[in-house]
PDB file of C-alpha atoms in Angstrom:
ATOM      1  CA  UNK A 697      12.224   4.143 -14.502  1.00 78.00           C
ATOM      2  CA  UNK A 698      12.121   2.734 -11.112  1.00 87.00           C
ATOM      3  CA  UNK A 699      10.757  -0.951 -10.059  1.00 91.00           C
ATOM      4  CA  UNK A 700       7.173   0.642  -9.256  1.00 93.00           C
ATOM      5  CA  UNK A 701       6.620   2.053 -12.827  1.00 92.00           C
ATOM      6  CA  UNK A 702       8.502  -1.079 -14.404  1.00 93.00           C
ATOM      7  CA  UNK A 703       6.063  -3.598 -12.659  1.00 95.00           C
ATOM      8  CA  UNK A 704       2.487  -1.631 -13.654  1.00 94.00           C
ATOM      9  CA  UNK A 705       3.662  -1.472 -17.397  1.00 94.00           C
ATOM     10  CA  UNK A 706       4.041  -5.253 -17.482  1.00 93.00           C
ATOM     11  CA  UNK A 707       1.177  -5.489 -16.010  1.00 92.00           C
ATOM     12  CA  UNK A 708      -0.588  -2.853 -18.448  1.00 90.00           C
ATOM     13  CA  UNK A 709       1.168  -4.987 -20.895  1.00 92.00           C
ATOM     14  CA  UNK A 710      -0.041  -7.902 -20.338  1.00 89.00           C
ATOM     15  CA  UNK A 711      -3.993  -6.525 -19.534  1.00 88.00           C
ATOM     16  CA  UNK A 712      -3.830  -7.494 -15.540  1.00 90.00           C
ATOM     17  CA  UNK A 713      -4.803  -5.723 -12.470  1.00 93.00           C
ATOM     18  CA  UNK A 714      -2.719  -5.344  -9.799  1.00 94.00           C
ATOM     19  CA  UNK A 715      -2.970  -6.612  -6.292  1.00 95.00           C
ATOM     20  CA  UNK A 716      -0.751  -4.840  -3.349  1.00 96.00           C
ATOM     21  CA  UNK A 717      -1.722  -6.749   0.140  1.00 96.00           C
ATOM     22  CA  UNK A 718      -0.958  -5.214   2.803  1.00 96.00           C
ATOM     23  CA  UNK A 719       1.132  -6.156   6.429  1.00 96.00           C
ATOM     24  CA  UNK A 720       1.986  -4.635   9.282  1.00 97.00           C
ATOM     25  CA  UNK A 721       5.890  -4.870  10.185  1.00 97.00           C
ATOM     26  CA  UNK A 722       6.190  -6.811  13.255  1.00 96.00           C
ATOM     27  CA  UNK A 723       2.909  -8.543  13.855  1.00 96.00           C
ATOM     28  CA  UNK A 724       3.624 -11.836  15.052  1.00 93.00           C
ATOM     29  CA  UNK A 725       7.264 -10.982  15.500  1.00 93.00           C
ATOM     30  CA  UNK A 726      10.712  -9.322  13.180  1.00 95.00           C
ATOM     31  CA  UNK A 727      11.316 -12.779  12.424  1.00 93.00           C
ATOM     32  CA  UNK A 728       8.301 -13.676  10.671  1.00 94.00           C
ATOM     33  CA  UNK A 729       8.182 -10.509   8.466  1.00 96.00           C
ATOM     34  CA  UNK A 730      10.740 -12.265   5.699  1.00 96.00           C
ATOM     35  CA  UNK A 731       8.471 -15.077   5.745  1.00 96.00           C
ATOM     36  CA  UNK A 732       5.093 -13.025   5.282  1.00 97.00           C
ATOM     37  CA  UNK A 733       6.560 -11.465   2.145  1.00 97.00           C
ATOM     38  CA  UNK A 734       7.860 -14.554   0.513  1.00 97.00           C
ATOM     39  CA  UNK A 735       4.047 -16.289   1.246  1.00 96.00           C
ATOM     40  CA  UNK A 736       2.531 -12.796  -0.492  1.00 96.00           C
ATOM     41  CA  UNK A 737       4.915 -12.853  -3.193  1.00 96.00           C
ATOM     42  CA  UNK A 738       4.854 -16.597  -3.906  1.00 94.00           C
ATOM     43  CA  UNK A 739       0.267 -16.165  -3.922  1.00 94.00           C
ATOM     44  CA  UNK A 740       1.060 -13.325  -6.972  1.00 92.00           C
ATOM     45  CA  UNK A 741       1.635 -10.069  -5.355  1.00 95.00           C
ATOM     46  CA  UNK A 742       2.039  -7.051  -7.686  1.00 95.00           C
ATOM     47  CA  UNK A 743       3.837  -5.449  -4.894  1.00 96.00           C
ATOM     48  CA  UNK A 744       3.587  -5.616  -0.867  1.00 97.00           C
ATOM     49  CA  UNK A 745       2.756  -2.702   1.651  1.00 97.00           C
ATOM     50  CA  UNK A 746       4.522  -2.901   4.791  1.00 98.00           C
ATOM     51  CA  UNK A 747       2.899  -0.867   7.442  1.00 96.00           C
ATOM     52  CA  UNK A 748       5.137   0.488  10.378  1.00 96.00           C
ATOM     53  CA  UNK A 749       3.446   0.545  14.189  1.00 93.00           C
ATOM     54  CA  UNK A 750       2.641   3.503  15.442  1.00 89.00           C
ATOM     55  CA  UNK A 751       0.649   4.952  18.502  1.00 83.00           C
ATOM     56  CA  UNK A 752      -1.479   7.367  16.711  1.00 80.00           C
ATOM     57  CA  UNK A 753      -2.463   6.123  13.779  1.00 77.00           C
ATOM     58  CA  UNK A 754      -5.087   7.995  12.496  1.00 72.00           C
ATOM     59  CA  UNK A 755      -5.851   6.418   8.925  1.00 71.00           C
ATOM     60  CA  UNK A 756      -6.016   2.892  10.584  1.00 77.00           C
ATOM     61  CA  UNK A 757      -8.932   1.083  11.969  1.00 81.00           C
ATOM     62  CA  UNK A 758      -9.262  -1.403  14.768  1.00 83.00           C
ATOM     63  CA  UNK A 759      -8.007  -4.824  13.175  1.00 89.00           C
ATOM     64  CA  UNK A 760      -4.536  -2.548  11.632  1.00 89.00           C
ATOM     65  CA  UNK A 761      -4.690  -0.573  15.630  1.00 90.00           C
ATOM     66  CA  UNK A 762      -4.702  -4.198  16.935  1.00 92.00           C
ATOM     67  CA  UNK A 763      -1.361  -5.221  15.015  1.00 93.00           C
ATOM     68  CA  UNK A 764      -0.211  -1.879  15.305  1.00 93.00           C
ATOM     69  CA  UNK A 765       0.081  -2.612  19.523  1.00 93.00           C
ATOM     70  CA  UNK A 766       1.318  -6.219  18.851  1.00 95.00           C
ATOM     71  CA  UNK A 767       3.966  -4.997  17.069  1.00 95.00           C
ATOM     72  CA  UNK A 768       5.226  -2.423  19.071  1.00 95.00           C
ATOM     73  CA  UNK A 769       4.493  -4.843  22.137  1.00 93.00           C
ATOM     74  CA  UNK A 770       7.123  -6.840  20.250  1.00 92.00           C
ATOM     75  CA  UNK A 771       9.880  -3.899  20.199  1.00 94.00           C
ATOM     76  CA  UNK A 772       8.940  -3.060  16.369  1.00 96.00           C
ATOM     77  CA  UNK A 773       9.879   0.545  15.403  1.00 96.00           C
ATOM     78  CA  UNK A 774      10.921   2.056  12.555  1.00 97.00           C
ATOM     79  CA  UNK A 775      14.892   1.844  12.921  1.00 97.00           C
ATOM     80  CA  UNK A 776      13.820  -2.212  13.497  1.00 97.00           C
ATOM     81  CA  UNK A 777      12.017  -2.698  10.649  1.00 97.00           C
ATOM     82  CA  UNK A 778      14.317  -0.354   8.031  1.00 97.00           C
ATOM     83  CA  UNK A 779      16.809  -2.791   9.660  1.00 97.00           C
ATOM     84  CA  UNK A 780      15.640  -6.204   8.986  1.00 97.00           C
ATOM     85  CA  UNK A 781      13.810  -5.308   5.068  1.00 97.00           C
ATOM     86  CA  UNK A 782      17.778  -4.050   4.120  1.00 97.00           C
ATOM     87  CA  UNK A 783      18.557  -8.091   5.833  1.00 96.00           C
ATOM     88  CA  UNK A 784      16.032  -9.876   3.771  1.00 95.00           C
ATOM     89  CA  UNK A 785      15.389  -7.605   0.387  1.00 95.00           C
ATOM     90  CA  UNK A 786      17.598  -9.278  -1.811  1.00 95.00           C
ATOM     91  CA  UNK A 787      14.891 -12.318  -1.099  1.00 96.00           C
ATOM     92  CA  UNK A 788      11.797 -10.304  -2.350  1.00 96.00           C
ATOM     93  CA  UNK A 789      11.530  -9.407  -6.084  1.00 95.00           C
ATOM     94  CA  UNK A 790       8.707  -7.235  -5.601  1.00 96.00           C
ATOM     95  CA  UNK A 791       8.422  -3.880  -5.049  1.00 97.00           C
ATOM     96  CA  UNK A 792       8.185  -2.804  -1.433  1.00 98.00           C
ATOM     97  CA  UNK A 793       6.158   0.548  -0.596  1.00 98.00           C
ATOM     98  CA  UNK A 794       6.366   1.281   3.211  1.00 98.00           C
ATOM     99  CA  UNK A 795       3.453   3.089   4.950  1.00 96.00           C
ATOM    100  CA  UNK A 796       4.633   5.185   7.620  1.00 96.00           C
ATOM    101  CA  UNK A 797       2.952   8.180   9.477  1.00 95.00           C
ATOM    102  CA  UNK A 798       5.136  12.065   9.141  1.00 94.00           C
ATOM    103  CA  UNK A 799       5.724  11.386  12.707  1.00 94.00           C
ATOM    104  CA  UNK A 800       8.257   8.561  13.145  1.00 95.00           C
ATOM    105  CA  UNK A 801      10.288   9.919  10.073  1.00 97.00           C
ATOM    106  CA  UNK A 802      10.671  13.475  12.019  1.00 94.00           C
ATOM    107  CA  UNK A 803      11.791  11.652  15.088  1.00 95.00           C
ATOM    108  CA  UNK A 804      14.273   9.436  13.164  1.00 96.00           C
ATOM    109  CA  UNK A 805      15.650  12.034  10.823  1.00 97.00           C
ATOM    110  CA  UNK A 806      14.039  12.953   7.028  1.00 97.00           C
ATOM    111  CA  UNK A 807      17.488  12.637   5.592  1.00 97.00           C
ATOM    112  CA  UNK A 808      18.722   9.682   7.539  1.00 97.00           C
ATOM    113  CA  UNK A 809      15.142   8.493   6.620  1.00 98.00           C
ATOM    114  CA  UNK A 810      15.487   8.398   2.642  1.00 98.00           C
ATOM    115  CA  UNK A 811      18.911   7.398   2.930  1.00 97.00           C
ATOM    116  CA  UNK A 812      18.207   3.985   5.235  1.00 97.00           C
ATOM    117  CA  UNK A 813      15.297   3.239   2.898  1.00 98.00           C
ATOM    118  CA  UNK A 814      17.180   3.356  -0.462  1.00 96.00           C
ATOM    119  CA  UNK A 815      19.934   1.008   1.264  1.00 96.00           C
ATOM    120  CA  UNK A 816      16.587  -1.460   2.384  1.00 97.00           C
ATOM    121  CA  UNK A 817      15.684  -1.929  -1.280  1.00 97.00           C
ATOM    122  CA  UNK A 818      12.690   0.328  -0.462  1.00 97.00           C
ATOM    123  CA  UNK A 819      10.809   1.263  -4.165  1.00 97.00           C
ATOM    124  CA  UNK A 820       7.777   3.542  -2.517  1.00 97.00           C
ATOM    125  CA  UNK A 821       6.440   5.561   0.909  1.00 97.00           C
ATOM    126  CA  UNK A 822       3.044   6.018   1.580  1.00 96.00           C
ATOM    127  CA  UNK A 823       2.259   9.176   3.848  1.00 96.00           C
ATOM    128  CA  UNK A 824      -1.205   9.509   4.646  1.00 93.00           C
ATOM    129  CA  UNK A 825      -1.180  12.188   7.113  1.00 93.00           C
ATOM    130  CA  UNK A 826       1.149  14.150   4.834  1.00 94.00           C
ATOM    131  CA  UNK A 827      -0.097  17.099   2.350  1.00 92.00           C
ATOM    132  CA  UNK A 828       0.699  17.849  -0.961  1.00 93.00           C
ATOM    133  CA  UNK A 829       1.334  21.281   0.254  1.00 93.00           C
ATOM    134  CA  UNK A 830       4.257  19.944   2.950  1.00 94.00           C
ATOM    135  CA  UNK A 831       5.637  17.381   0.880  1.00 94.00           C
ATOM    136  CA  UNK A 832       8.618  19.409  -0.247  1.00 94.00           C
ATOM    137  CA  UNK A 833      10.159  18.606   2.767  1.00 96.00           C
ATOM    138  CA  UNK A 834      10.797  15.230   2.189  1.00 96.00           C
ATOM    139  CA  UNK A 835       9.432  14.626  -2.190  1.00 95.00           C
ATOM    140  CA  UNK A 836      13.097  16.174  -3.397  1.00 96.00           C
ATOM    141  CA  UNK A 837      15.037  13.910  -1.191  1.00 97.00           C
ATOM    142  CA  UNK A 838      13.033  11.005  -2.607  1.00 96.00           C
ATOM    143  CA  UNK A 839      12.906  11.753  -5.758  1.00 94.00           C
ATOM    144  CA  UNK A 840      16.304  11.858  -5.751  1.00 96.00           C
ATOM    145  CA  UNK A 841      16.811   8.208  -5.193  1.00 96.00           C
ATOM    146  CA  UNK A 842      14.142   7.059  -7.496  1.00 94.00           C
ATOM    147  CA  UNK A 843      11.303   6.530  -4.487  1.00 96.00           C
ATOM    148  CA  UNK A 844       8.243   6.988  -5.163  1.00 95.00           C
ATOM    149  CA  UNK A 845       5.625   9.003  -2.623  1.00 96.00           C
ATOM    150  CA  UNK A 846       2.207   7.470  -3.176  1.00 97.00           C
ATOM    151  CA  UNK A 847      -0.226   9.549  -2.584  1.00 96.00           C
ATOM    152  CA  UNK A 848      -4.244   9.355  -1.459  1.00 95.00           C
ATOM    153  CA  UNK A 849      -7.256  10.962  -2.728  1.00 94.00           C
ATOM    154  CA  UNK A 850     -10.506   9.954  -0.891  1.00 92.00           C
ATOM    155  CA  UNK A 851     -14.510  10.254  -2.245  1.00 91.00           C
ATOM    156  CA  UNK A 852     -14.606  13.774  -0.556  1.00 91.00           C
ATOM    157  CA  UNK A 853     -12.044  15.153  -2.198  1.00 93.00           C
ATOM    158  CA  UNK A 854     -12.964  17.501  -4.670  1.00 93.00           C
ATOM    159  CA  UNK A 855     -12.271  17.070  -8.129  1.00 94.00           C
ATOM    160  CA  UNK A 856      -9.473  19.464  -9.209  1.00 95.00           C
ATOM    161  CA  UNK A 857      -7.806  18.779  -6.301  1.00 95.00           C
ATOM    162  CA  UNK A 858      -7.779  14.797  -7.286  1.00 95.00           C
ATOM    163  CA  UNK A 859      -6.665  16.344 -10.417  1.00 95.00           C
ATOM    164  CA  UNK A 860      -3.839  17.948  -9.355  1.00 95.00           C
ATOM    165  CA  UNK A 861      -2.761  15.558  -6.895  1.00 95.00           C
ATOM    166  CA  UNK A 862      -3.321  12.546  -9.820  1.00 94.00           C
ATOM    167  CA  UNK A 863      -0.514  14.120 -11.466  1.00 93.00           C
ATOM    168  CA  UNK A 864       2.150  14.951  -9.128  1.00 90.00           C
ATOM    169  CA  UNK A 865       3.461  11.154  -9.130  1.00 83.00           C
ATOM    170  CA  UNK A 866       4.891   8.555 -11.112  1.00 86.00           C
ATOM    171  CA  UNK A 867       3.893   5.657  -9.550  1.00 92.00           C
ATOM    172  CA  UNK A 868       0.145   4.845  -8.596  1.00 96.00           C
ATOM    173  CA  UNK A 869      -2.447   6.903  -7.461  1.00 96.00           C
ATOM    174  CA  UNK A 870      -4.116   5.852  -3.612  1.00 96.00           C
ATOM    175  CA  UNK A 871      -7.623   5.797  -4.252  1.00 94.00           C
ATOM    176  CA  UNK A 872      -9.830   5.399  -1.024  1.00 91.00           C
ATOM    177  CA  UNK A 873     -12.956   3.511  -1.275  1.00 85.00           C
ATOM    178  CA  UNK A 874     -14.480   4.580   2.017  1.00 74.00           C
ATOM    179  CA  UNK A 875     -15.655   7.423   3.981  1.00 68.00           C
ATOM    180  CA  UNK A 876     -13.350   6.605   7.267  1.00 60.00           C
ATOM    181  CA  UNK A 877     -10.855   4.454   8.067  1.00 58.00           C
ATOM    182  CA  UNK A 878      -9.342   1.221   7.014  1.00 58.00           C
ATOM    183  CA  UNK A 879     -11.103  -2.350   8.431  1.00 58.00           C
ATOM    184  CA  UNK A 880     -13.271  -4.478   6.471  1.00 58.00           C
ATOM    185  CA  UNK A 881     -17.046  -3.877   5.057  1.00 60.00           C
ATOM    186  CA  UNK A 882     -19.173  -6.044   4.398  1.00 62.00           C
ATOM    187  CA  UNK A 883     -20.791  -3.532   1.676  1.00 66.00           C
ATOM    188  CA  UNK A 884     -19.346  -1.382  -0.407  1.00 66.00           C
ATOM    189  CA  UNK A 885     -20.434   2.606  -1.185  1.00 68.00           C
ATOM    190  CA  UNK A 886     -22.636   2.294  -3.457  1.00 74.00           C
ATOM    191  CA  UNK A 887     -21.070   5.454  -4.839  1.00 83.00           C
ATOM    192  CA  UNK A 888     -17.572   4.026  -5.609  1.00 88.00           C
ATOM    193  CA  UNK A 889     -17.724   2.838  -9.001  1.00 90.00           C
ATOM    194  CA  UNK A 890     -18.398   6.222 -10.177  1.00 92.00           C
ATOM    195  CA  UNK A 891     -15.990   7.418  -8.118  1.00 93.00           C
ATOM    196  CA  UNK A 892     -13.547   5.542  -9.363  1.00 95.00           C
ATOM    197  CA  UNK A 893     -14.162   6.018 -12.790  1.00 95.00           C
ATOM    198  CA  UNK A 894     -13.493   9.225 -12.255  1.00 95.00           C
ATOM    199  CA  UNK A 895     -10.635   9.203 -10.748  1.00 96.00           C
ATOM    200  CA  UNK A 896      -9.137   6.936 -13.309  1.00 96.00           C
ATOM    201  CA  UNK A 897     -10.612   8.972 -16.349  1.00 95.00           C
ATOM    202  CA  UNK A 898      -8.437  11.907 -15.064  1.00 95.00           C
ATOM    203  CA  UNK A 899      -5.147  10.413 -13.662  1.00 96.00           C
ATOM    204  CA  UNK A 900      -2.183   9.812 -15.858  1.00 95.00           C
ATOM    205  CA  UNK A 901      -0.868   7.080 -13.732  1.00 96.00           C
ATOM    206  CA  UNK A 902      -1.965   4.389 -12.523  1.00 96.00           C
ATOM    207  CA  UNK A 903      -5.287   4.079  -9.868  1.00 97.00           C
ATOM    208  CA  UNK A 904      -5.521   1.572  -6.913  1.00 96.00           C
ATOM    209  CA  UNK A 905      -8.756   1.240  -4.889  1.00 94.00           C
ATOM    210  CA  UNK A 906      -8.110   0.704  -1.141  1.00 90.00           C
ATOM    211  CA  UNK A 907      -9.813   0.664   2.261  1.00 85.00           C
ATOM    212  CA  UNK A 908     -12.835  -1.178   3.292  1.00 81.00           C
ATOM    213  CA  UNK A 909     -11.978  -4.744   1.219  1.00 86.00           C
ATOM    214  CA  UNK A 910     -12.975  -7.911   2.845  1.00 83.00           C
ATOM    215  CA  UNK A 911     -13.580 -10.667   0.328  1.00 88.00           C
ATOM    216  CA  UNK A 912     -13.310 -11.611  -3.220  1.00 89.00           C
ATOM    217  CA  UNK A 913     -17.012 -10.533  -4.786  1.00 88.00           C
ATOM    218  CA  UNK A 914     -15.439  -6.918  -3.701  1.00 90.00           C
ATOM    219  CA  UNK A 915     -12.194  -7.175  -4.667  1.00 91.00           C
ATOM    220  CA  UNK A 916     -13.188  -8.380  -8.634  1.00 90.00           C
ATOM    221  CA  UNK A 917     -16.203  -5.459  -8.055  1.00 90.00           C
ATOM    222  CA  UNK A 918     -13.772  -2.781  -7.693  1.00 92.00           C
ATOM    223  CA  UNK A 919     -11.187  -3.623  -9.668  1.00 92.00           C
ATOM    224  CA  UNK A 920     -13.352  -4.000 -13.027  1.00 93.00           C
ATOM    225  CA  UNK A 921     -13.143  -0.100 -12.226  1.00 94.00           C
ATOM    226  CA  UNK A 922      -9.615   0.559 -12.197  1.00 95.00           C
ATOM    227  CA  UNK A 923      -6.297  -0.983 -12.098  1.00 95.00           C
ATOM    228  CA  UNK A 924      -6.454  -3.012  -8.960  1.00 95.00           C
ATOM    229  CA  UNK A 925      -6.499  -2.877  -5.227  1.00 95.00           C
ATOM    230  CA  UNK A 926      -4.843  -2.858  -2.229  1.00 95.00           C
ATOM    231  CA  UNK A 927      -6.029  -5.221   0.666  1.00 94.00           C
ATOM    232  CA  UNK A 928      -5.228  -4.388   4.053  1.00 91.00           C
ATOM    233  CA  UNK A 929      -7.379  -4.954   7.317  1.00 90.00           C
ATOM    234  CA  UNK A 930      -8.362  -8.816   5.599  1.00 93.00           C
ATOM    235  CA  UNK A 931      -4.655  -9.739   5.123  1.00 95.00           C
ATOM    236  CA  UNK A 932      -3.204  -8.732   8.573  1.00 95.00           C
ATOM    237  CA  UNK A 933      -6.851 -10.646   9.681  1.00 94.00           C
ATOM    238  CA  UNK A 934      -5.678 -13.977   8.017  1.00 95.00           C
ATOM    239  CA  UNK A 935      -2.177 -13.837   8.622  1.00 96.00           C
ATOM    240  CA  UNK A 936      -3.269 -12.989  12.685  1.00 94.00           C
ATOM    241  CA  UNK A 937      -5.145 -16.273  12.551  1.00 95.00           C
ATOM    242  CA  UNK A 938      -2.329 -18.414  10.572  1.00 95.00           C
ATOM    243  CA  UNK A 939      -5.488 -18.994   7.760  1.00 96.00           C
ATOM    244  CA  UNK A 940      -3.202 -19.193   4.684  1.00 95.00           C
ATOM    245  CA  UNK A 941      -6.126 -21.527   2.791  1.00 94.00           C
ATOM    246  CA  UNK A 942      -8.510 -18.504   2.943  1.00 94.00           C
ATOM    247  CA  UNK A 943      -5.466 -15.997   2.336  1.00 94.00           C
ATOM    248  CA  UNK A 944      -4.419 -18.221  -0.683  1.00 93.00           C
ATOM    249  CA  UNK A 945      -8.143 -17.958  -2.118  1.00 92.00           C
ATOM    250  CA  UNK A 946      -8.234 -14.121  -1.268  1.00 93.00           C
ATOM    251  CA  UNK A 947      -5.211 -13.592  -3.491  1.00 93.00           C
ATOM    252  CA  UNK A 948      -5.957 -16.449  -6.396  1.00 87.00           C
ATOM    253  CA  UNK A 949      -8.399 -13.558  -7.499  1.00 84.00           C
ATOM    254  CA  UNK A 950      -5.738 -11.432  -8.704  1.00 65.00           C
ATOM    255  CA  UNK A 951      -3.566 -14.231  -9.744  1.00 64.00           C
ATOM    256  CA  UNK A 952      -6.696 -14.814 -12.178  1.00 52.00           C
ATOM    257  CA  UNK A 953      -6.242 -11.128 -13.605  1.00 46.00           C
ATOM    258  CA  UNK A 954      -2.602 -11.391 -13.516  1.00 49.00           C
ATOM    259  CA  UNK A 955      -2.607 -14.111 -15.950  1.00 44.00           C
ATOM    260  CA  UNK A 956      -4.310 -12.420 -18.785  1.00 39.00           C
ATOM    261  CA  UNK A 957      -1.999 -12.379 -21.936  1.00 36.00           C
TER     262      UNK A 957
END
């Protein structure tokens, strides 16, 4: 059992939801990155997403595009960022899932890849632009070293393939709450709830809504349907603007579910 499955069946255990925020490796500078995750972890992180820059990233929207360029303005990469979570890990208790595109992993190496991330204390990888049908070429290699692949279903996907995808993985199951990309809403589908029912009606692990949250009504909304959420455009937002009071009251609303014995 790695650190992923050991962290959602204490929280199973204990009847919380899980909150996974999201940053962007980087943004604001390497040497603030060690101090972003201790803030996340220290507000009641279930586990923290750290995304790596990258010039075409096509999942993203404009406020994760934005930090994207300011971290690669600031000489982030991939080999940078592997570098300085292997220097600060033993700080973080959390798991740590890194969200890279297929991309940067082919330039630096697949098998120099998995191996620098095991060193870094990495527990996950999230893929988006990578298939289930190509994942062979790099799912063996991790599954060798215990790291998970996360991977994403969205509300067009049809239902046996959610199905099959829902059980291919150990960890949690991606489940995207929008039509598009990431950035905030100020609405949600009003199709989501079922949608997520669904999806968690069928998967054996696991289910995590994602995309499109911008505020606390939304987060409690969508995570009375499933096991939690991860926030991503709002977080990289707050921590942009140095607004750790409204950060701190995005996150108390997990801390609320976390707490339930």
């Amino acid at each position: 059992m790695n650190r992923i499955q050991h962290t959602f069946n204490e929280l199973k255990r204990k009847g919380g939801k899980a909150i996974i925020p999201y940053i962007m490796a980087g943004d604001g500078g390497m040497d603030c990155l060690i101090d972003r995750l201790l803030i996340l972890e220290e507000m009641g992180a279930t586990a923290i997403e750290v995304g790596i820059p990258f010039s075409d990233p096509v999942a993203d929207g404009p406020t994760i595009q934005k930090a994207g360029i300011r971290a690669l303005e600031n000489g982030t990469s991939l080999r940078t960022t592997i570098s300085e979570l292997a220097r600060v890990r033993e700080a973080i208790s959390v798991p740590i899932v890194l969200m890279t595109y297929l991309n940067p992993i082919y330039s630096y190496g697949i098998e120099k890849f998995v191996q620098e991330i095991v060193k870094a204390g990495v527990d996950a990888c999230i893929i988006p632009d990578l298939p289930i049908e190509e994942e062979e070429i790099i799912c063996p290699l991790l599954s060798e070293v215990n790291i998970e692949l996360i991977r994403l279903v969205t509300m067009t996907t049809p239902l046996d393939r959610i199905k099959m995808i829902a059980h291919k993985g150990r960890g949690f199951l991606y489940t995207v709450t929008v039509k598009g990309i990431t950035g905030t809403r100020n609405d949600l589908d009003h199709e989501v709830g079922q949608f997520l029912k669904i999806v968690k009606e069928i998967s054996p692990i696991p289910v995590l809504a994602g995309f499109g949250i911008s505020n606390e009504r939304q987060i409690e909304e969508l995570a009375s349907y499933c096991d939690g959420v991860i926030v991503g455009s709002k977080i990289v937002e707050l921590f942009n603007k140095n607004d750790l009071e409204s950060l701190k009251r995005l996150m108390s609303v997990f801390n609320l579910y976390k707490n339930v014995q």
